[in-house]
mmCIF file of C-alpha atoms in Angstrom:
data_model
loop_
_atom_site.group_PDB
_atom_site.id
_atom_site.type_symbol
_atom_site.label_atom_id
_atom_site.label_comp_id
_atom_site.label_asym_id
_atom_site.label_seq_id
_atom_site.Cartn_x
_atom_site.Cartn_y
_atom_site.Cartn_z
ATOM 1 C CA UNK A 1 0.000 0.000 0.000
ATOM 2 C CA UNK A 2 1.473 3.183 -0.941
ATOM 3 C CA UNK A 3 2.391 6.327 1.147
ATOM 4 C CA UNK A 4 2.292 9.919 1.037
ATOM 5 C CA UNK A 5 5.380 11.661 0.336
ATOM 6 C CA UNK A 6 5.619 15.392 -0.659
ATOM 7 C CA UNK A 7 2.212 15.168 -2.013
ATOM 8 C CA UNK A 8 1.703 12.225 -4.044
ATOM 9 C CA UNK A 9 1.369 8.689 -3.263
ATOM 10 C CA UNK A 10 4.876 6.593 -3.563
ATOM 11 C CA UNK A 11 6.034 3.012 -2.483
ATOM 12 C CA UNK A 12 6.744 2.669 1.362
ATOM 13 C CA UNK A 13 10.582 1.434 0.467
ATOM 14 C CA UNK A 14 12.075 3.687 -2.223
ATOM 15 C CA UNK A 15 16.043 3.713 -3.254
ATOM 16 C CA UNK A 16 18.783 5.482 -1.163
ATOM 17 C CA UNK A 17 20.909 6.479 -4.239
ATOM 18 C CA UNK A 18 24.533 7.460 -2.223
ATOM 19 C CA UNK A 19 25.820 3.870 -2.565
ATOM 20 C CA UNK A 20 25.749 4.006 -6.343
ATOM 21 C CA UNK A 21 28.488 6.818 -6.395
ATOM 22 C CA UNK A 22 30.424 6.187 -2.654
ATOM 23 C CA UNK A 23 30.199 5.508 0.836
ATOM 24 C CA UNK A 24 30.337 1.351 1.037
ATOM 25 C CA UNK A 25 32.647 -1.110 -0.621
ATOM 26 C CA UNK A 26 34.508 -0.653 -3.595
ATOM 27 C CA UNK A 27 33.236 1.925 -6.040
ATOM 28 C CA UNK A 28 31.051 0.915 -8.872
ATOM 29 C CA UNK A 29 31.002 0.941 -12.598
ATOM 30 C CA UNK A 30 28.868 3.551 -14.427
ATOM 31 C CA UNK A 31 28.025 0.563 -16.467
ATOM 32 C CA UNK A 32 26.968 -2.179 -12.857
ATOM 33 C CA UNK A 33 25.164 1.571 -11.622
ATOM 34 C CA UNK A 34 23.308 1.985 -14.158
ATOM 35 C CA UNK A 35 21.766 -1.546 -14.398
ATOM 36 C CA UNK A 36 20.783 -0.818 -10.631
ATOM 37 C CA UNK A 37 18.946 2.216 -11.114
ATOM 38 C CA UNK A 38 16.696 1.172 -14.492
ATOM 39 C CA UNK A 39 16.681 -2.513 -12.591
ATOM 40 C CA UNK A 40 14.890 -0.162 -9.826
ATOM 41 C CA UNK A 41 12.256 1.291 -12.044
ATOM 42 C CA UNK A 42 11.399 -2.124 -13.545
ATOM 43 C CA UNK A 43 10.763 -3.525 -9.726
ATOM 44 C CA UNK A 44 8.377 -0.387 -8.847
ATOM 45 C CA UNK A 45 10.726 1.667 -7.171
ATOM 46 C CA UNK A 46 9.465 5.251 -7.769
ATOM 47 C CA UNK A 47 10.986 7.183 -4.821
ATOM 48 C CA UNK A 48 15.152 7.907 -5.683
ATOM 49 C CA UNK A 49 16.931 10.347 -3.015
ATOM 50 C CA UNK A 50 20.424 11.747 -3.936
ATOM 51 C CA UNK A 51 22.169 14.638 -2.884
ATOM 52 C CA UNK A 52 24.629 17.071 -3.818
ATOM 53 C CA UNK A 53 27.459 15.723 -1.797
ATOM 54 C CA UNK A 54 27.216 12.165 -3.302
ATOM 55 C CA UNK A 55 30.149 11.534 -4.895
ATOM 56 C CA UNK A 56 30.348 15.491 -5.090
ATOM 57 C CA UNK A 57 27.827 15.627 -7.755
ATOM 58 C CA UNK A 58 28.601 12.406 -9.380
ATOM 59 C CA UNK A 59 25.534 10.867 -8.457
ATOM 60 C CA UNK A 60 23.019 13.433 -9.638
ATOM 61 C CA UNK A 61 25.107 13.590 -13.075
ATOM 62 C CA UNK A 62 24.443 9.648 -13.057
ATOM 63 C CA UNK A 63 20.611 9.783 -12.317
ATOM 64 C CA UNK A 64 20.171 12.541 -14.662
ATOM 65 C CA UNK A 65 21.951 10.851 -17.223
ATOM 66 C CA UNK A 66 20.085 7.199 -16.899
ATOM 67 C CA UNK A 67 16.652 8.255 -15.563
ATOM 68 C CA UNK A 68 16.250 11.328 -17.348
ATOM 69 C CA UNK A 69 14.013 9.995 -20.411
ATOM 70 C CA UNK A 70 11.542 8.101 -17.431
ATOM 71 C CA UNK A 71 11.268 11.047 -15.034
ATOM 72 C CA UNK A 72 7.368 10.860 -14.670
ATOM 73 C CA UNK A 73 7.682 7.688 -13.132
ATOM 74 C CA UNK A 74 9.119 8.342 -9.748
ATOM 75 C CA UNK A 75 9.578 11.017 -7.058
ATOM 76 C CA UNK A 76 12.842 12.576 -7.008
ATOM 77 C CA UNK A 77 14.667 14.308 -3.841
ATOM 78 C CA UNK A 78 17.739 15.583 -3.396
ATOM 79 C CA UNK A 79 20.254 17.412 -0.542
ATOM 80 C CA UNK A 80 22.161 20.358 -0.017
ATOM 81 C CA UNK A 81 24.085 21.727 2.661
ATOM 82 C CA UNK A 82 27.264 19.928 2.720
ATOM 83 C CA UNK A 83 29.503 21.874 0.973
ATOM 84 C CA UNK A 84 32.710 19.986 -0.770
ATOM 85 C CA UNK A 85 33.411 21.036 -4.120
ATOM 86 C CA UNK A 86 35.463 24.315 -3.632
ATOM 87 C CA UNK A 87 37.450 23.805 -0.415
ATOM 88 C CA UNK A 88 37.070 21.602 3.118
ATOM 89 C CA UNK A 89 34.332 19.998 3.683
ATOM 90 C CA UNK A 90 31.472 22.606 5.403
ATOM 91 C CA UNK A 91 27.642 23.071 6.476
ATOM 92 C CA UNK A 92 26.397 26.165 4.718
ATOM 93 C CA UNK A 93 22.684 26.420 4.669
ATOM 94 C CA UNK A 94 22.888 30.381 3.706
ATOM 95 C CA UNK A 95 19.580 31.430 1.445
ATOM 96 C CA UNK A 96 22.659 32.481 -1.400
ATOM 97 C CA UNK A 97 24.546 29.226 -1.047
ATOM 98 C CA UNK A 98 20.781 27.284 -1.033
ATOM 99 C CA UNK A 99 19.705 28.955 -3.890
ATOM 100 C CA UNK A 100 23.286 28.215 -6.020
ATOM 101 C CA UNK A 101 23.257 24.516 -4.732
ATOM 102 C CA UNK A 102 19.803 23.966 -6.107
ATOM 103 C CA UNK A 103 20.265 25.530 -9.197
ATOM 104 C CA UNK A 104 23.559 23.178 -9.800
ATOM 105 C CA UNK A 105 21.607 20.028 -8.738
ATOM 106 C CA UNK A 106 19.045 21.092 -11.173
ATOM 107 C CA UNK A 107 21.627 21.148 -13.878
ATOM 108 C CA UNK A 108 23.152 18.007 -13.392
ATOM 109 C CA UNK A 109 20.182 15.927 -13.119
ATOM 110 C CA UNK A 110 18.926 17.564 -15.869
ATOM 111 C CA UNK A 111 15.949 18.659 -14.869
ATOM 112 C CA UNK A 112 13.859 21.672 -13.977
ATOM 113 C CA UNK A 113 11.965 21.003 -10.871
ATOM 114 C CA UNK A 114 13.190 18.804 -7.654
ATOM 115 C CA UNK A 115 10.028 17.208 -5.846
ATOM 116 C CA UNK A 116 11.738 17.409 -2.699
ATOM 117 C CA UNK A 117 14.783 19.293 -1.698
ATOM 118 C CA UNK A 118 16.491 18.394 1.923
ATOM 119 C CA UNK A 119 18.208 20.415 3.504
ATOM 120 C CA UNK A 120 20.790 17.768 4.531
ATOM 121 C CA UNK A 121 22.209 18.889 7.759
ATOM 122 C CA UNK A 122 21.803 21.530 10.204
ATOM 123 C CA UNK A 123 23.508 24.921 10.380
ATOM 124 C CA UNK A 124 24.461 26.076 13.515
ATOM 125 C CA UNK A 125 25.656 29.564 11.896
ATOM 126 C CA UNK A 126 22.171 30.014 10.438
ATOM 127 C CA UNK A 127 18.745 30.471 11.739
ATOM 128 C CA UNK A 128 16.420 27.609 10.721
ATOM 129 C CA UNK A 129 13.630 30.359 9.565
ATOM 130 C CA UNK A 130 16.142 32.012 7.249
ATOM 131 C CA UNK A 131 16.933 28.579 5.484
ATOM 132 C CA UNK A 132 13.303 27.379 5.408
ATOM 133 C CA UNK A 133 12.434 30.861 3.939
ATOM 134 C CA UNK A 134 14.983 30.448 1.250
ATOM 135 C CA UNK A 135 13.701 26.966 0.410
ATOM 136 C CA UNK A 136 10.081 28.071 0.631
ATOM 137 C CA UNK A 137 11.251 30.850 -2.360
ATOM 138 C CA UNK A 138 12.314 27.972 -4.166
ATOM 139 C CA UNK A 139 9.175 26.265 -4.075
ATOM 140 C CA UNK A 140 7.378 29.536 -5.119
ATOM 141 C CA UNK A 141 9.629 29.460 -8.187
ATOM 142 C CA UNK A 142 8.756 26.137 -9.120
ATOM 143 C CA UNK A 143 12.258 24.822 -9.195
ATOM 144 C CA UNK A 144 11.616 22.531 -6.031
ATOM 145 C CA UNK A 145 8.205 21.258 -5.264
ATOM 146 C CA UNK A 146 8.354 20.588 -1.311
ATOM 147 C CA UNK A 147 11.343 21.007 1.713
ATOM 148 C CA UNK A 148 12.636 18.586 3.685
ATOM 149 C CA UNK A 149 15.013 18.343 6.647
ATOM 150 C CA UNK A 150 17.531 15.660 7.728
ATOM 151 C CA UNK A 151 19.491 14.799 10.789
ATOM 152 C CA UNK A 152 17.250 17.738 12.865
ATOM 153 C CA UNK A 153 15.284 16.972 15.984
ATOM 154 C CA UNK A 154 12.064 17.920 16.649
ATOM 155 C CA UNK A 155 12.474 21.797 17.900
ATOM 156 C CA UNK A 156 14.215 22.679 14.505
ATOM 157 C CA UNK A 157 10.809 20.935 13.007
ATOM 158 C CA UNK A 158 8.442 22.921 15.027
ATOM 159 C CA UNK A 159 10.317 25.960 13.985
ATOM 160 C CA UNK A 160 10.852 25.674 10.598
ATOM 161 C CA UNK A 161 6.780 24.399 9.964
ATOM 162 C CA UNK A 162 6.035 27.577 11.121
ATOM 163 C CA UNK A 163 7.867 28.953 8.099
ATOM 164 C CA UNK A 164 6.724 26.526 5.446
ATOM 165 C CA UNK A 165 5.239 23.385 5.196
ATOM 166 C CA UNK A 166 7.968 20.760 5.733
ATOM 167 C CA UNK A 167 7.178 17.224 3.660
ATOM 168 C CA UNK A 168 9.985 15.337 5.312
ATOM 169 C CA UNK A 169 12.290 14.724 7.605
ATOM 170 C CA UNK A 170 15.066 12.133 6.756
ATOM 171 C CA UNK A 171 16.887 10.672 9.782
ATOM 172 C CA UNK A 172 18.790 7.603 10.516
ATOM 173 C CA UNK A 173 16.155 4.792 11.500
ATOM 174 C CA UNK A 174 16.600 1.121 12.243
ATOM 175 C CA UNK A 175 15.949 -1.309 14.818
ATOM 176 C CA UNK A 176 20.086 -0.469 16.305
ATOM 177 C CA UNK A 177 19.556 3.297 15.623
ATOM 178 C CA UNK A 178 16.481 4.552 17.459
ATOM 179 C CA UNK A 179 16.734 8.218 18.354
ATOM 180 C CA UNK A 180 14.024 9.367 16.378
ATOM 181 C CA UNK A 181 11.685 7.477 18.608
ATOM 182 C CA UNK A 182 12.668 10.038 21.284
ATOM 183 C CA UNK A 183 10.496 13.008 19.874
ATOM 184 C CA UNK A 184 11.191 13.226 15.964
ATOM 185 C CA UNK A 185 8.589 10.228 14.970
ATOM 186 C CA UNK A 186 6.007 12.104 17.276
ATOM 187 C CA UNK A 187 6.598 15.508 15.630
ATOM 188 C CA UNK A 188 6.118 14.156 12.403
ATOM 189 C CA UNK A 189 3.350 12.950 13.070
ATOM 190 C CA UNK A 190 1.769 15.733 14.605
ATOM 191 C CA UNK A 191 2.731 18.315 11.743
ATOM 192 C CA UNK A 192 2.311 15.754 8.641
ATOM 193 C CA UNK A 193 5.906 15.582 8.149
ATOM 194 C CA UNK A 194 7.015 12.096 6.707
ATOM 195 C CA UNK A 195 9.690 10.821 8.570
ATOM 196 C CA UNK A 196 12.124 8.944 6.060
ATOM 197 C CA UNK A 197 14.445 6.486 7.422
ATOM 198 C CA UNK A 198 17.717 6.437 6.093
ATOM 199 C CA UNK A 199 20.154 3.345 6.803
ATOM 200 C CA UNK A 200 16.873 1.192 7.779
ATOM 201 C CA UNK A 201 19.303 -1.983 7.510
ATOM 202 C CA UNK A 202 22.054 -0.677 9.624
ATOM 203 C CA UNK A 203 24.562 0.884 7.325
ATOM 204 C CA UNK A 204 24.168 -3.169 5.984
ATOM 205 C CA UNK A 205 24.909 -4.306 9.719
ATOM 206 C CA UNK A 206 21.405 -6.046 9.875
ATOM 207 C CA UNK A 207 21.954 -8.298 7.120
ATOM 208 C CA UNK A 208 23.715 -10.688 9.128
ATOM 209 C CA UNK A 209 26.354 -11.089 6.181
ATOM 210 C CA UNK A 210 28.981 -8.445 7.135
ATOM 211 C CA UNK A 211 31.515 -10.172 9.724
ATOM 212 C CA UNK A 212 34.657 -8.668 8.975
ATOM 213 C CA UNK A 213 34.727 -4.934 9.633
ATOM 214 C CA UNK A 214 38.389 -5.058 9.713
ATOM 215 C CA UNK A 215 38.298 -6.313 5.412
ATOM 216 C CA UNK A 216 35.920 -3.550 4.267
ATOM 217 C CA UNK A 217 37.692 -1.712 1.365
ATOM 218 C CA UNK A 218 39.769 1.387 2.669
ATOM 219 C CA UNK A 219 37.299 3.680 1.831
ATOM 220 C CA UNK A 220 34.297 2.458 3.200
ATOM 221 C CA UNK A 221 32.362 4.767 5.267
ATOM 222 C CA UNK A 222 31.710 2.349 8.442
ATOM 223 C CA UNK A 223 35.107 1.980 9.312
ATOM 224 C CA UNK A 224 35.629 4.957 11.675
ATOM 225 C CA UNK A 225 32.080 4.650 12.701
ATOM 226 C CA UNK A 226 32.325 3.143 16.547
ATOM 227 C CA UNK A 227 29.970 0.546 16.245
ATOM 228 C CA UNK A 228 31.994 -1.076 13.716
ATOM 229 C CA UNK A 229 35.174 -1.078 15.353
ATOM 230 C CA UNK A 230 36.855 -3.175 17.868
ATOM 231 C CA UNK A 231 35.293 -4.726 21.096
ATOM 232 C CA UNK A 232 31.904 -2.620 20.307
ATOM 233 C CA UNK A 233 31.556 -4.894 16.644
ATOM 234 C CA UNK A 234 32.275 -7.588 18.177
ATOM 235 C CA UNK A 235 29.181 -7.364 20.755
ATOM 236 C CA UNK A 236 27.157 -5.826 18.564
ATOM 237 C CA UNK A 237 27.669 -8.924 16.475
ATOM 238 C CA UNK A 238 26.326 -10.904 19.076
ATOM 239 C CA UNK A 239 22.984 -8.697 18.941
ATOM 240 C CA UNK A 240 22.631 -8.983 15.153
ATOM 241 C CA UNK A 241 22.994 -12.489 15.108
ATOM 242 C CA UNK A 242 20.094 -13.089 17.514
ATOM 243 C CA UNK A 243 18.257 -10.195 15.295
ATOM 244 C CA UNK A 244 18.749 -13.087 12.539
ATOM 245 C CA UNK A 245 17.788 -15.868 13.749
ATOM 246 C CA UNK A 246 14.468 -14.101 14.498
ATOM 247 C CA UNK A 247 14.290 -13.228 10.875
ATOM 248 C CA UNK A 248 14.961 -16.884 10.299
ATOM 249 C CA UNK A 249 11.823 -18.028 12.615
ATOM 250 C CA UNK A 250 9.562 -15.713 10.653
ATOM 251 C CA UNK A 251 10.997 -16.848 7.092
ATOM 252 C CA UNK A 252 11.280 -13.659 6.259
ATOM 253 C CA UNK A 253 15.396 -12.076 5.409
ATOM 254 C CA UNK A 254 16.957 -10.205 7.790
ATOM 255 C CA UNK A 255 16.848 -7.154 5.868
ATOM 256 C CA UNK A 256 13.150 -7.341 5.165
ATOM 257 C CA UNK A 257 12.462 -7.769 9.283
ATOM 258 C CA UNK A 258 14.282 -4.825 9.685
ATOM 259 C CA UNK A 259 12.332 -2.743 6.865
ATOM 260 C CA UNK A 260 9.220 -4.342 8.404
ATOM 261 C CA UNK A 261 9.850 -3.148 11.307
ATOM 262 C CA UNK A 262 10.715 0.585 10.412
ATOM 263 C CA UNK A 263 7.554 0.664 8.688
ATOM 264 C CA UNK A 264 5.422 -0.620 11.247
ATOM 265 C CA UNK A 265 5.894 2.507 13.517
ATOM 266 C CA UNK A 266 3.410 4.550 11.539
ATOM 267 C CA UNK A 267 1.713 5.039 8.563
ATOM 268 C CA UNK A 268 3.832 8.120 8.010
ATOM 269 C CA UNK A 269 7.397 5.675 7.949
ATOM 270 C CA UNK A 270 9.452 5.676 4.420
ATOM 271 C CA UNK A 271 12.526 3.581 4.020
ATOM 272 C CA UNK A 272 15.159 4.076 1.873
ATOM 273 C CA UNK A 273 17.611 1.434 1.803
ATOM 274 C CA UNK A 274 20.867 1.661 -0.517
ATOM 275 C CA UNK A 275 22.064 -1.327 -2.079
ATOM 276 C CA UNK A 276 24.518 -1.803 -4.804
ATOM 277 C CA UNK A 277 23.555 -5.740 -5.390
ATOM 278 C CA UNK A 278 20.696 -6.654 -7.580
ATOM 279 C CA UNK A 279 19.274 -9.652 -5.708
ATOM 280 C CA UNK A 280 19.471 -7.200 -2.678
ATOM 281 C CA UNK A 281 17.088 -4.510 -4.594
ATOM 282 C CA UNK A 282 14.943 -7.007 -5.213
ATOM 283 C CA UNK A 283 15.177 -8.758 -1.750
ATOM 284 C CA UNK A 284 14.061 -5.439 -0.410
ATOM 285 C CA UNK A 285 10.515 -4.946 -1.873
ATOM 286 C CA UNK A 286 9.744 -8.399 -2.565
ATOM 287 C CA UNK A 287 7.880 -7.909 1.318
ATOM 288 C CA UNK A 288 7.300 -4.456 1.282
ATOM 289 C CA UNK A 289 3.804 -4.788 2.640
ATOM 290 C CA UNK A 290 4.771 -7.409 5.054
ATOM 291 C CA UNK A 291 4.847 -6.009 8.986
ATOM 292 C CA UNK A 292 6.062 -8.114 11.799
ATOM 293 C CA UNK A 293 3.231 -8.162 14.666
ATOM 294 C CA UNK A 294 3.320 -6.482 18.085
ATOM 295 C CA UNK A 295 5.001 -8.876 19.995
ATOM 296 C CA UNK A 296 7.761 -9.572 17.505
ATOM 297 C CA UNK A 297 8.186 -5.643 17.158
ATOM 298 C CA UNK A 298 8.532 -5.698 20.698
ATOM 299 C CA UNK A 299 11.112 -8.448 20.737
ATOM 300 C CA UNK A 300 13.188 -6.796 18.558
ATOM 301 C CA UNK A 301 12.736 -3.594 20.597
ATOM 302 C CA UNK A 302 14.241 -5.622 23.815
ATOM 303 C CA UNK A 303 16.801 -6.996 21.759
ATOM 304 C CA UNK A 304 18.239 -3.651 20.687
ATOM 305 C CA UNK A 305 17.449 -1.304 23.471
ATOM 306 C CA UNK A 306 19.681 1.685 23.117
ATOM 307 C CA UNK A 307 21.814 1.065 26.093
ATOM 308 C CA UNK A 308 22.497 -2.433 24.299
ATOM 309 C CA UNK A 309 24.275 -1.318 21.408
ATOM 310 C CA UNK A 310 27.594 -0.331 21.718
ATOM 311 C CA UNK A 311 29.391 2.804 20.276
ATOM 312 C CA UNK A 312 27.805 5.594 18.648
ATOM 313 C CA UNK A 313 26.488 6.127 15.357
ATOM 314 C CA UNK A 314 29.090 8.387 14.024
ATOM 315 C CA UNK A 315 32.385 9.525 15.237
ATOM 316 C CA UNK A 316 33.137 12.774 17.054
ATOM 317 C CA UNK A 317 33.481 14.898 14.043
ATOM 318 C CA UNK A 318 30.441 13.966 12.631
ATOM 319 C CA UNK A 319 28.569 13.523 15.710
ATOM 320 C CA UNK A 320 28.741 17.554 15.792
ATOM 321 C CA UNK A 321 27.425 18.075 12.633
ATOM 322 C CA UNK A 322 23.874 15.976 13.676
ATOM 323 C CA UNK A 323 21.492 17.514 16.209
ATOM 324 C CA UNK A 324 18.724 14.497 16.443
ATOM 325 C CA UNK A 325 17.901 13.897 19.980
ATOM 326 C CA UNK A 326 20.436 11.664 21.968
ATOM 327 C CA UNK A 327 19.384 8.887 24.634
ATOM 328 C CA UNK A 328 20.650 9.343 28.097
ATOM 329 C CA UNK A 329 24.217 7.333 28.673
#
């Protein structure tokens, strides 16, 4: 059953695009991308979020390029905010800088209107209301057709919804990432905001298949992450495999119990899971109506209480740059 997302109805599961360009394992082909993204179209995928800073550009030059001729069929959202292309790496959410960012994710995808545009992290140099307004101008120009936020708790919601409607708010969600269940979900809910789970498998985590942390290719986001390194992968191995073997009992895989389970905390839930594999992309929807019950949600929930999963999300540097709600240590 499908879901409202910046005004029109979309799959619940839709295609985290950042993969395709960078971030996990060794770096892909034009030729293998390509193949995943019209591979996604032909399985019903109509809901494909990019961003500027993927790849710097590279992946909005690569959806523009293969999806541009079937652009009716799916929603489209991209990021700004994370500045890389003409110096260090920087948050600048400035109305000028929003307003140039736009107009080169515009050009690359080749395309002249973004149904949602994120503003992909928070900046603490800015006031919210002066970034929303810029975004709203956008929307009033027809270039983008709704805002979202990402990686912003629910305060920064409250405020900028009394700028502009906001259509989404994309934080990390999964059964071992849970801090939008302190407030954000809630919010959402309250102002019509979608919330849109990014990482809904555990940065790949949930699968069960990664053992190795210390053999992922040099460049591979995870491995400064804490969770992944050390004594905290090694226990949180321990939790994933019993997150598996409850998969197992319900015959489902392990990434569709955790999509299941993202989805089952509200009506206004999207996932967007990246995946570079096609069995994977097809693995992924091939249960997307599928919801584990109450008492296996809450299972799962006992399992991965917060206090059970060791090391944080990101590490320090990056842990700045984020201002979703934290649970208590």
């Amino acid at each position: 059953m499908k879901r409202f997302l910046a005004g029109r109805p979309v799959n619940p599961i839709g295609l985290g695009c950042m993969g395709l360009s960078h971030g996990y394992g060794v770096p892909l082909t034009e030729e293998r991308a390509e193949d995943v993204l019209l591979k996604a179209l032909d399985l019903g995928y109509d809901h494909f979020d990019t961003a500027r800073i993927y790849g710097v550009g590279r992946n909005e030059l690569l959806i523009g390029r293969v999806l541009g001729g079937r652009r009716g069929e799916f929603l489209l959202a991209s990021k700004m905010g994370i500045i890389l292309d003409d110096g260090p790496r920087r948050i600048d959410c400035s109305p000028a800088t929003i307003r140039r960012e736009c107009e080169k994710s515009l050009k690359a995808l080749g395309t002249d209107h973004i149904d949602l545009y994120y503003m992909h992290r928070p900046d603490y140099t800015v006031p919210i209301e002066e970034s929303v307004g810029a975004m709203a101008e956008l929307v009033r120009e027809g270039k983008i057709g709704a805002i979202g936020l990402s990686e912003m708790n629910a305060t920064t919601l409250r405020r900028a919804v009394a700028v502009h409607p906001i259509a989404a708010m994309q934080n990390e969600y999964s059964p071992w990432t849970r801090n939008v269940e302190i407030a954000v979900i809630e919010a959402c809910a309250e102002h019509g905001v979608a919330m849109i789970a990014f990482s809904p498998v555990g940065r790949g985590a949930l699968c069960g298949e990664l053992r190795d942390v210390a053999g992922l290719y040099e460049g591979d986001l995870r491995r400064p992450m804490p969770r992944f390194i050390g004594e905290n992968w090694a226990h949180n191995l321990e939790l994933i495999d019993a997150f598996v073997a409850i998969a197992a009992e319900l015959g489902v895989t392990p990434a569709q119990l955790s999509l299941g389970w993202v989805l089952a905390h509200g009506d206004h839930l999207h996932a967007i899971p990246g995946t570079t594999n096609l069995a994977h992309l097809a693995e992924n929807v091939a249960r997307m109506d599928w919801r584990p019950d109450a008492a296996t949600v809450a299972r799962i929930n006992a399992l991965f209480v917060p206090s059970a999963v060791h090391g944080h999300r990101y590490p320090e540097a990056l842990r700045q740059q984020v201002e979703t709600e934290e649970f208590a240590a």
